Coordinates of C-alpha atoms and ligand atoms in Angstrom, one line a residue:
M1 CA 60.6 195.7 -221.1
T2 CA 57.3 195.5 -219.3
A3 CA 56.2 193.3 -216.5
N4 CA 54.1 191.3 -218.8
D5 CA 56.9 190.3 -221.2
T6 CA 56.6 186.6 -222.1
Y7 CA 59.6 184.5 -222.7
D8 CA 60.2 181.0 -224.1
A9 CA 62.2 180.2 -221.0
I10 CA 63.2 181.9 -217.7
V11 CA 66.3 180.5 -216.0
I12 CA 66.6 181.1 -212.3
G13 CA 70.2 181.5 -211.1
G14 CA 73.2 182.7 -213.1
G15 CA 75.8 180.2 -211.8
P16 CA 77.7 178.0 -214.3
N17 CA 74.7 175.8 -214.8
G18 CA 72.2 178.6 -215.2
L19 CA 74.4 180.4 -217.6
T20 CA 75.1 177.3 -219.6
C21 CA 71.4 176.4 -219.9
A22 CA 70.4 180.0 -220.8
A23 CA 73.2 180.3 -223.4
Y24 CA 72.3 177.0 -225.2
L25 CA 68.6 178.0 -225.3
A26 CA 69.4 181.5 -226.7
R27 CA 71.7 179.9 -229.3
A28 CA 68.8 177.8 -230.4
G29 CA 66.9 181.0 -231.1
R30 CA 64.7 181.0 -228.0
K31 CA 63.7 184.2 -226.1
V32 CA 65.3 183.7 -222.7
L33 CA 65.4 185.7 -219.4
L34 CA 68.1 184.9 -216.9
L35 CA 67.5 186.1 -213.3
E36 CA 70.3 186.3 -210.8
R37 CA 70.1 187.3 -207.1
R38 CA 73.6 188.7 -206.8
H39 CA 75.0 191.8 -208.4
E40 CA 76.7 189.7 -211.0
T41 CA 76.3 186.4 -212.7
G42 CA 78.9 183.6 -212.2
G43 CA 77.7 181.8 -209.0
G44 CA 80.6 179.5 -207.9
L45 CA 82.7 181.0 -210.7
N46 CA 83.1 184.3 -209.0
T47 CA 86.5 186.0 -208.9
D48 CA 86.7 189.0 -206.5
E49 CA 89.4 191.6 -206.6
Y50 CA 90.8 193.0 -203.4
H51 CA 93.6 195.6 -203.6
G52 CA 94.8 194.2 -206.9
F53 CA 94.7 190.5 -205.8
R54 CA 92.2 188.4 -207.8
L55 CA 90.7 185.8 -205.5
N56 CA 88.8 182.8 -206.7
L57 CA 86.8 182.4 -203.5
H58 CA 84.9 179.4 -204.8
A59 CA 85.8 177.2 -207.9
I60 CA 89.4 177.3 -209.0
Y61 CA 90.2 173.7 -210.3
H62 CA 88.4 172.9 -213.5
M63 CA 88.3 169.2 -213.9
M64 CA 86.3 168.9 -217.1
N65 CA 87.7 172.1 -218.7
E66 CA 88.0 171.6 -222.5
R67 CA 85.9 168.4 -222.3
M68 CA 82.8 170.3 -221.4
P69 CA 80.5 170.5 -224.4
V70 CA 80.0 174.2 -223.8
H71 CA 83.6 174.8 -224.4
R72 CA 83.4 173.7 -228.0
D73 CA 79.7 174.5 -228.8
L74 CA 79.9 178.1 -227.7
D75 CA 83.4 178.6 -228.8
L76 CA 84.6 179.7 -225.4
P77 CA 88.3 180.1 -226.6
G78 CA 87.0 182.6 -229.1
L79 CA 85.3 184.4 -226.2
G80 CA 88.5 184.6 -224.2
V81 CA 88.7 181.4 -222.1
R82 CA 92.1 180.0 -221.8
Y83 CA 93.0 177.1 -219.5
L84 CA 96.4 176.8 -217.9
F85 CA 97.6 173.3 -217.2
P86 CA 100.4 173.1 -214.7
A87 CA 102.8 170.2 -215.5
A88 CA 102.5 168.9 -211.9
P89 CA 98.8 169.0 -210.9
A90 CA 99.5 167.9 -207.3
A91 CA 102.3 167.4 -204.7
F92 CA 102.2 165.9 -201.3
V93 CA 105.0 166.8 -198.8
F94 CA 105.7 164.4 -196.0
R95 CA 107.4 165.0 -192.7
D96 CA 109.9 162.1 -193.3
G97 CA 111.5 164.4 -196.0
H98 CA 109.9 162.7 -199.0
A99 CA 107.5 164.3 -201.4
L100 CA 105.2 162.7 -204.0
V101 CA 104.6 164.8 -207.1
F102 CA 101.8 163.8 -209.4
S103 CA 102.4 164.7 -213.0
R104 CA 100.1 165.1 -216.0
D105 CA 102.2 162.3 -217.5
A106 CA 101.1 159.0 -215.8
G107 CA 104.4 157.3 -216.5
E108 CA 106.2 160.1 -214.6
T109 CA 103.7 159.8 -211.7
A110 CA 104.4 156.0 -211.6
R111 CA 108.1 156.7 -211.4
A112 CA 107.5 159.2 -208.5
I113 CA 105.4 156.6 -206.7
A114 CA 108.1 153.9 -207.3
A115 CA 110.6 156.1 -205.4
L116 CA 108.3 155.5 -202.3
S117 CA 107.1 152.0 -203.1
P118 CA 107.7 150.0 -206.3
R119 CA 104.7 147.8 -205.5
D120 CA 102.4 150.8 -205.3
A121 CA 103.8 152.1 -208.6
A122 CA 102.8 148.8 -210.3
A123 CA 99.3 149.1 -208.7
F124 CA 99.0 152.7 -210.0
G125 CA 99.9 151.5 -213.5
R126 CA 97.2 148.8 -213.4
M127 CA 94.6 151.2 -212.0
W128 CA 95.4 154.1 -214.4
G129 CA 95.4 151.7 -217.4
E130 CA 91.8 150.6 -216.5
F131 CA 90.6 154.0 -215.6
Q132 CA 91.4 155.6 -219.0
P133 CA 88.9 153.5 -221.1
M134 CA 86.4 153.7 -218.3
L135 CA 86.5 157.4 -218.6
E136 CA 86.6 157.7 -222.3
Q137 CA 83.9 155.1 -223.1
Y138 CA 81.6 155.7 -220.1
L139 CA 82.2 158.2 -217.4
I140 CA 82.9 161.3 -219.5
P141 CA 80.2 160.8 -222.1
M142 CA 77.7 159.8 -219.3
T143 CA 78.3 163.2 -217.6
Y144 CA 76.6 164.9 -220.6
E145 CA 73.8 162.4 -221.2
P146 CA 70.6 162.0 -219.2
P147 CA 71.0 159.4 -216.5
A148 CA 69.9 155.9 -217.1
G149 CA 68.1 153.8 -214.4
A150 CA 70.3 151.4 -212.5
L151 CA 69.3 148.3 -214.5
D152 CA 69.6 149.9 -217.9
Q153 CA 73.0 151.2 -216.8
L154 CA 74.1 147.7 -215.7
T155 CA 72.9 146.2 -219.0
E156 CA 75.0 148.8 -220.9
F157 CA 78.1 148.2 -218.7
N158 CA 77.7 144.4 -219.3
K159 CA 78.3 144.8 -223.0
T160 CA 82.0 145.3 -222.7
A161 CA 84.8 144.0 -220.5
I162 CA 85.8 147.5 -219.3
G163 CA 82.1 148.2 -218.6
R164 CA 81.9 145.1 -216.5
R165 CA 85.0 146.2 -214.6
L166 CA 83.5 149.6 -214.0
A167 CA 80.3 147.9 -212.7
E168 CA 82.6 145.9 -210.3
I169 CA 84.3 148.9 -208.8
S170 CA 81.1 151.1 -208.8
D171 CA 79.8 149.9 -205.4
L172 CA 83.2 149.9 -203.7
S173 CA 84.2 152.6 -201.3
F174 CA 87.3 154.6 -202.1
V175 CA 89.2 152.8 -199.4
E176 CA 88.1 149.4 -200.7
L177 CA 89.1 150.4 -204.2
I178 CA 92.6 151.4 -203.1
D179 CA 92.8 148.1 -201.2
R180 CA 91.7 146.0 -204.2
Y181 CA 94.3 147.6 -206.5
G182 CA 96.9 146.6 -203.9
F183 CA 98.2 149.9 -202.6
T184 CA 100.2 149.4 -199.4
D185 CA 102.4 152.5 -198.7
P186 CA 100.6 154.7 -196.2
R187 CA 101.8 157.9 -197.9
V188 CA 100.7 156.8 -201.3
R189 CA 97.3 155.6 -199.9
M190 CA 96.8 159.0 -198.2
A191 CA 97.6 160.8 -201.4
L192 CA 95.2 158.7 -203.5
L193 CA 92.4 159.2 -201.0
A194 CA 93.1 162.9 -200.7
F195 CA 91.6 163.5 -204.2
P196 CA 88.0 162.7 -203.2
A197 CA 88.6 163.7 -199.6
M198 CA 89.5 167.3 -200.5
W199 CA 85.9 167.7 -201.8
G200 CA 84.4 166.5 -198.5
L201 CA 83.5 163.1 -200.0
H202 CA 83.2 160.2 -197.5
L203 CA 86.0 157.6 -198.1
D204 CA 83.8 154.7 -196.8
A205 CA 80.8 155.4 -199.0
P206 CA 80.1 153.0 -201.9
L207 CA 80.8 155.6 -204.6
G208 CA 83.6 153.8 -206.4
F209 CA 82.4 154.9 -209.9
L210 CA 83.3 158.5 -208.9
Y211 CA 86.9 157.7 -208.2
P212 CA 88.3 157.6 -211.8
L213 CA 86.7 161.0 -212.3
Y214 CA 88.0 162.5 -209.1
L215 CA 91.6 161.1 -209.5
C216 CA 92.1 161.3 -213.3
R217 CA 90.2 164.5 -214.0
M218 CA 91.9 166.3 -211.0
L219 CA 95.2 165.3 -212.5
A220 CA 94.0 166.8 -215.8
A221 CA 92.5 169.9 -214.1
G222 CA 93.2 173.4 -215.4
L223 CA 93.0 177.0 -214.0
V224 CA 91.3 179.7 -216.0
K225 CA 93.7 182.4 -216.9
G226 CA 92.6 185.7 -215.3
G227 CA 90.4 183.9 -212.8
S228 CA 87.4 181.5 -212.9
H229 CA 85.0 184.4 -213.6
R230 CA 86.4 184.6 -217.1
L231 CA 84.7 181.3 -217.8
S232 CA 81.3 182.6 -216.6
S233 CA 81.7 185.9 -218.4
A234 CA 82.5 184.1 -221.7
I235 CA 79.2 182.1 -221.4
F236 CA 77.4 185.3 -220.4
R237 CA 78.8 187.0 -223.6
S238 CA 77.6 184.1 -225.8
F239 CA 74.1 184.4 -224.2
I240 CA 73.9 188.2 -224.8
R241 CA 75.2 187.9 -228.3
N242 CA 72.4 185.5 -229.0
G243 CA 69.8 187.9 -227.8
G244 CA 69.4 186.7 -224.2
T245 CA 68.3 189.1 -221.4
V246 CA 69.9 189.2 -217.9
L247 CA 68.6 190.8 -214.8
D248 CA 71.1 190.8 -212.0
A249 CA 70.4 191.9 -208.4
C250 CA 67.0 190.3 -209.1
E251 CA 66.0 187.6 -206.6
V252 CA 63.2 185.2 -207.6
T253 CA 60.7 185.0 -204.7
R254 CA 58.0 182.8 -206.3
I255 CA 57.4 180.5 -209.2
V256 CA 54.0 181.5 -210.4
M257 CA 51.6 178.5 -210.8
E258 CA 48.3 178.5 -212.8
N259 CA 46.1 175.4 -213.1
G260 CA 49.0 173.2 -211.8
R261 CA 51.5 174.5 -214.3
A262 CA 54.5 176.8 -213.8
V263 CA 53.8 179.9 -215.9
G264 CA 56.4 182.4 -214.7
V265 CA 58.2 183.9 -211.7
E266 CA 57.8 186.8 -209.4
V267 CA 60.9 188.7 -208.2
A268 CA 61.6 190.8 -205.1
G269 CA 59.6 194.0 -205.5
G270 CA 56.7 192.1 -207.0
Q271 CA 57.4 192.2 -210.7
R272 CA 56.2 189.2 -212.6
F273 CA 57.7 187.6 -215.8
D274 CA 55.9 184.9 -217.8
A275 CA 57.4 182.0 -219.7
R276 CA 56.5 178.7 -221.3
A277 CA 59.3 177.0 -219.4
V278 CA 60.8 177.9 -216.0
V279 CA 64.2 176.4 -215.2
S280 CA 65.5 176.5 -211.7
T281 CA 69.2 176.0 -210.9
L282 CA 68.6 176.5 -207.2
N283 CA 68.7 173.7 -204.6
P284 CA 65.6 171.5 -204.2
E285 CA 64.5 173.2 -200.9
Q286 CA 64.6 176.6 -202.6
T287 CA 63.0 175.4 -205.9
F288 CA 60.2 173.3 -204.5
L289 CA 59.5 174.3 -200.8
Q290 CA 60.2 178.0 -201.1
L291 CA 59.5 179.1 -204.7
V292 CA 56.7 176.7 -205.6
G293 CA 55.4 176.1 -202.1
E294 CA 54.5 172.9 -200.4
P295 CA 50.8 172.9 -201.1
A296 CA 51.4 172.8 -204.9
L297 CA 53.7 169.8 -204.7
P298 CA 52.7 166.2 -205.3
G299 CA 53.1 164.3 -202.0
E300 CA 56.0 162.0 -203.1
L301 CA 58.0 164.9 -204.5
R302 CA 57.4 166.9 -201.2
H303 CA 58.6 164.0 -199.1
A304 CA 61.7 163.5 -201.3
V305 CA 62.6 167.2 -201.1
Q306 CA 62.0 167.3 -197.3
G307 CA 64.5 164.5 -196.9
W308 CA 67.2 166.2 -199.0
Q309 CA 70.6 165.7 -197.3
W310 CA 73.2 168.5 -197.2
E311 CA 76.9 167.9 -197.2
D312 CA 78.3 167.6 -193.7
R313 CA 81.8 168.7 -194.8
T314 CA 82.6 172.0 -196.3
M315 CA 85.6 174.3 -196.7
F316 CA 87.4 177.0 -194.9
G317 CA 89.5 179.2 -197.2
L318 CA 92.5 181.3 -196.2
H319 CA 93.4 183.7 -199.0
L320 CA 96.6 185.6 -198.7
G321 CA 98.1 188.4 -200.7
I322 CA 101.9 188.4 -200.4
Q323 CA 104.5 191.0 -201.2
G324 CA 107.6 189.1 -202.2
A325 CA 108.0 185.4 -202.7
V326 CA 106.2 182.2 -201.7
T327 CA 108.7 179.3 -201.5
F328 CA 108.0 175.7 -200.6
R329 CA 111.0 174.5 -198.6
H330 CA 111.1 171.0 -200.0
P331 CA 114.3 170.4 -202.0
D332 CA 112.3 168.9 -204.9
A333 CA 111.7 172.0 -207.0
R334 CA 108.6 170.4 -208.6
V335 CA 106.7 170.7 -205.2
G336 CA 106.7 174.5 -205.6
E337 CA 105.6 174.2 -209.2
A338 CA 102.6 172.0 -208.4
M339 CA 99.1 173.3 -208.9
I340 CA 98.0 172.0 -205.5
V341 CA 100.3 171.3 -202.6
F342 CA 98.9 169.1 -199.8
C343 CA 100.4 169.5 -196.4
G344 CA 99.8 168.4 -192.8
L345 CA 99.1 164.7 -193.1
D346 CA 101.5 161.8 -193.9
T347 CA 99.5 158.6 -193.9
D348 CA 96.0 157.3 -194.7
D349 CA 95.4 156.5 -191.0
E350 CA 96.1 160.2 -190.2
L351 CA 93.7 161.2 -192.9
H352 CA 90.9 158.9 -191.5
M353 CA 91.5 160.2 -188.0
H354 CA 91.5 163.8 -189.2
L355 CA 88.2 163.4 -191.0
Q356 CA 86.7 161.7 -187.9
R357 CA 87.7 164.8 -185.9
V358 CA 86.2 167.1 -188.6
D359 CA 82.9 165.1 -188.5
A360 CA 82.9 165.1 -184.7
G361 CA 83.5 168.9 -184.6
T362 CA 86.5 168.4 -182.3
E363 CA 89.1 169.8 -184.7
R364 CA 90.0 173.3 -183.3
D365 CA 93.2 173.8 -185.2
C366 CA 93.9 173.2 -188.9
Q367 CA 95.7 169.8 -189.5
W368 CA 95.4 169.5 -193.3
L369 CA 95.6 172.1 -196.0
H370 CA 95.6 172.1 -199.8
V371 CA 97.4 175.1 -201.1
T372 CA 97.5 176.8 -204.5
V373 CA 99.7 179.8 -205.5
P374 CA 97.7 181.0 -208.6
T375 CA 100.3 183.7 -209.4
R376 CA 102.8 180.9 -210.0
F377 CA 100.9 180.1 -213.2
D378 CA 99.2 183.4 -214.0
A379 CA 100.9 186.7 -213.3
T380 CA 97.6 188.5 -214.0
M381 CA 96.2 187.4 -210.6
A382 CA 98.2 190.0 -208.7
A383 CA 100.3 193.1 -209.2
P384 CA 104.0 192.6 -210.1
G385 CA 106.2 191.5 -207.2
H386 CA 103.2 190.0 -205.4
Q387 CA 101.9 186.4 -205.0
L388 CA 98.5 185.1 -204.2
V389 CA 98.0 182.1 -201.9
R390 CA 94.8 180.1 -201.6
A391 CA 94.8 177.6 -198.7
E392 CA 91.8 175.4 -198.0
A393 CA 90.8 173.1 -195.2
V394 CA 88.0 170.6 -195.1
V395 CA 85.8 171.5 -192.1
R396 CA 82.3 171.0 -190.7
Y397 CA 79.6 173.6 -191.0
D398 CA 78.5 175.4 -187.9
Q399 CA 77.2 178.9 -187.1
S400 CA 80.3 179.8 -184.9
W401 CA 82.6 180.1 -187.9
P402 CA 82.7 183.9 -188.1
A403 CA 83.9 184.1 -184.5
R404 CA 86.3 181.2 -184.9
A405 CA 87.7 182.3 -188.2
P406 CA 90.7 184.4 -187.0
A407 CA 92.0 181.7 -184.7
F408 CA 91.5 178.9 -187.2
G409 CA 93.1 181.1 -189.9
D410 CA 96.1 181.6 -187.6
S411 CA 96.4 177.8 -187.3
C412 CA 96.2 177.4 -191.1
L413 CA 99.0 179.9 -191.4
R414 CA 101.1 178.1 -188.8
L415 CA 100.7 174.9 -190.7
L416 CA 101.5 176.5 -194.0
R417 CA 104.6 178.1 -192.5
Q418 CA 105.9 174.6 -191.6
Y419 CA 106.2 174.0 -195.3
A420 CA 106.7 177.3 -197.0
D421 CA 108.4 180.7 -196.5
L422 CA 106.1 183.6 -197.2
G423 CA 107.0 187.2 -197.9
E424 CA 105.1 190.0 -196.2
I425 CA 101.3 189.3 -195.9
V426 CA 99.6 192.4 -197.2
L427 CA 96.1 190.9 -197.6
R428 CA 94.4 188.2 -195.5
R429 CA 90.8 187.0 -196.0
H430 CA 89.0 184.2 -194.5
H431 CA 86.2 182.5 -196.4
T432 CA 84.2 180.5 -193.9
P433 CA 81.3 178.0 -194.5
V434 CA 79.0 180.8 -193.2
D435 CA 80.4 183.2 -195.9
I436 CA 79.8 180.5 -198.5
E437 CA 76.1 180.2 -197.8
A438 CA 75.7 184.0 -197.4
K439 CA 77.2 184.7 -200.8
L440 CA 75.5 181.8 -202.6
T441 CA 72.3 180.9 -200.9
T442 CA 72.2 177.7 -203.1
M443 CA 75.1 176.4 -201.0
K444 CA 73.1 175.9 -197.7
R445 CA 75.3 174.9 -194.8
G446 CA 78.3 175.5 -197.1
S447 CA 77.2 172.6 -199.3
I448 CA 79.4 173.1 -202.3
K449 CA 77.5 170.7 -204.5
H450 CA 74.0 171.8 -203.4
G451 CA 73.6 168.6 -201.5
A452 CA 75.4 165.5 -200.3
Y453 CA 76.7 162.7 -202.6
T454 CA 75.1 159.6 -201.3
T455 CA 73.9 156.5 -203.2
L456 CA 70.3 157.9 -202.8
Q457 CA 71.3 161.4 -204.2
L458 CA 73.4 160.4 -207.2
G459 CA 72.8 159.3 -210.8
Y460 CA 69.2 158.7 -211.6
L461 CA 68.2 159.6 -208.1
R462 CA 69.8 163.1 -208.1
P463 CA 67.8 165.0 -206.9
N464 CA 65.2 162.3 -207.0
E465 CA 63.7 159.9 -209.6
W466 CA 61.2 162.4 -210.8
C467 CA 63.6 165.3 -211.6
S468 CA 67.0 163.8 -212.5
R469 CA 66.2 164.2 -216.2
S470 CA 65.6 168.0 -215.8
Q471 CA 61.8 167.6 -216.0
T472 CA 59.7 167.8 -212.8
P473 CA 56.2 166.5 -212.1
I474 CA 55.1 170.1 -212.4
P475 CA 54.4 170.9 -216.1
G476 CA 56.5 173.8 -217.3
L477 CA 59.0 173.5 -214.4
F478 CA 62.5 172.2 -215.0
V479 CA 65.6 171.9 -212.9
G480 CA 69.2 172.3 -214.0
G481 CA 71.6 173.1 -211.1
A482 CA 74.2 171.2 -209.1
S483 CA 71.5 169.3 -207.2
M484 CA 70.5 167.6 -210.4
Y485 CA 72.4 164.8 -212.3
P486 CA 75.4 164.7 -212.8
G487 CA 75.9 166.9 -209.8
G488 CA 78.1 169.8 -208.5
M489 CA 81.5 171.2 -209.5
I490 CA 82.3 172.9 -212.7
L491 CA 81.3 170.1 -215.0
G492 CA 79.0 172.0 -217.3
G493 CA 76.6 169.0 -217.0
S494 CA 73.3 169.8 -215.4
G495 CA 72.8 173.1 -217.2
F496 CA 73.7 171.5 -220.6
L497 CA 71.2 168.6 -220.0
A498 CA 68.5 171.0 -218.8
A499 CA 68.9 173.0 -222.0
G500 CA 68.4 169.9 -224.1
T501 CA 65.2 168.9 -222.2
V502 CA 63.7 172.4 -222.3
K503 CA 64.5 172.7 -226.0
G504 CA 62.6 169.5 -226.7
F505 CA 59.7 170.8 -224.6
L506 CA 59.5 174.1 -226.4
E507 CA 59.5 172.4 -229.8
Q508 CA 56.5 170.3 -228.8
N509 CA 54.5 172.9 -226.8
Ligands
FAD1 C1 84.7 177.2 -201.4 C2 84.3 176.4 -202.7 C3 85.3 176.0 -203.5 C4 84.9 175.3 -204.7 N1 85.9 174.9 -205.5 C5 85.6 174.2 -206.7 C6 86.6 173.9 -207.6 O1 87.8 174.2 -207.4 N2 86.3 173.2 -208.7 C7 85.0 172.9 -209.0 O2 84.7 172.3 -210.0 N3 84.0 173.3 -208.1 C8 84.3 173.9 -207.0 N4 83.3 174.3 -206.1 C9 81.9 173.9 -206.4 C10 81.2 174.7 -207.5 O3 81.5 176.1 -207.3 C11 79.7 174.5 -207.5 O4 79.4 173.1 -207.5 C12 79.0 175.1 -208.7 O5 79.2 176.5 -208.7 C13 77.5 174.8 -208.9 O6 77.0 175.5 -210.0 P1 75.5 175.9 -210.1 O7 75.4 176.8 -211.3 O8 74.7 174.7 -210.1 O9 75.1 176.7 -208.8 P2 75.7 178.1 -208.2 O10 77.1 178.3 -208.6 O11 75.5 177.9 -206.7 O12 74.9 179.2 -208.8 C14 73.5 179.4 -208.4 C15 73.2 180.9 -208.7 O13 71.8 181.1 -208.3 C16 71.8 182.4 -207.6 N5 70.5 182.5 -206.8 C17 70.3 181.9 -205.6 N6 69.1 182.2 -205.2 C18 68.5 182.9 -206.2 C19 67.2 183.4 -206.4 N7 66.2 183.3 -205.5 N8 66.9 184.1 -207.6 C20 67.8 184.3 -208.5 N9 69.1 183.8 -208.4 C21 69.4 183.1 -207.3 C22 73.0 182.5 -206.8 O14 73.4 183.8 -206.5 C23 74.0 181.8 -207.8 O15 74.6 182.8 -208.6 C24 83.6 175.0 -205.0 C25 82.6 175.6 -204.2 C26 82.9 176.2 -203.0 C27 81.9 176.8 -202.1

């Protein structure tokens, strides 16, 4: 390959969205170059092996799993992807001796809630019954369609009764939504609010339309057998099979502009690659301010990008390799079999106070953890006789994390030990917000979705009204990462949508 090779498309960033976009374009017969800054592709789908333990340092819970178009279109099962679906997706352990175990079967979950509060079980049944058609008719298909403007969306919702109901809850906060459905038990309310809260979402923001996704798809979430990286390597294989080219350890430093058009990229070391379309899956600051450069940006786009809001909550991960067993002490055996065990908080008031302390930066010790023992479901994640523990806490970003990590990690461990007996710890790693942004520069300030979820940064406005349909005001430049509609997480959405837009562009140009 020479520096002057010309491609149909260059994709910047080999995370789940970049890989997806590149793989679809290659499958459509296009000549595609994928450029990745790290030594390997995968982005948030990395799985790192330390002394025989396979750590998913970033994404582990796959909410859309087999519902992602990429799963079917690229035959990911044929390329080795297998999802594991634990029967109990989540369990909450309370200090009063009770536990609440959520099952993949909604009836079973309602019965578990009824043991705490029959009234809340009835509310859950009503809510679940409404959420299913909302998801099937609207929310899941919408994830893989270009976003509609607010008025068009409302017109569409108004055509059906369930659409009108979705419109009604869309502007509610998560707390208002739980109130409206009539939940009263503080333990049940805490559990229901934990599903969006664990991702750093604000419980009082008017983002009600996200709730069915964050509740129902988390309860349908799967783990990738062998580690999340297996998903990215399958998409990678599809890309290569279809003639794609990957350069890893290759950081893009500039998007090359000629006569107001994006015509290629320059990488560290100065090499240049040309293409008819350049797709960036990086965050808006990187794409527009750093790689294109402010002088080349239309004023309104420059203002929009300068005002981009990062997430103010992120995650601290404590990853443990254990020789021997990990046993949750609760007498209900299903707690130990749950995919995620939440521990530390008992009521919704405690959750609110905890999040206030996180936001104020006054939480010094860990108060709330969600814990997964991947080896419980997948023995390939560690050597025989060993277990892997992933414990995560919602925290605020600041630069002091590397210094604070050992003490905060100790407090996570103390909290975990109140609920579980651990064998001998033979591996301990902290993954702090500073580590997150160091590993994936896209996740500035530990922003796991490449930018906050606010009403002004979602739907048709993500990342802004000019770019949410993958096109940008700059001819030849497209966006397709988590900062674009539909957003972050392993949804397989933004990269899929960008591929569709770029395919159309290439056919016409
Ligand atoms: C701690 C943590 C836990 C998470 N857990 C989950 C989870 O359980 N479930 C879930 O669904 N989501 C989870 N997420 C979120 C999820 O990982 C991200 O939202 C997702 O990875 C975004 O995908 P992406 O392809 O848009 O971007 P990324 O995954 O960020 O990929 C972007 C890629 O671009 C590369 N890059 C950066 N700069 C350049 C450059 N200049 N040139 C070339 N390449 C560049 C990066 O190295 C990276 O590989 C988690 C995130 C974190 C941090």
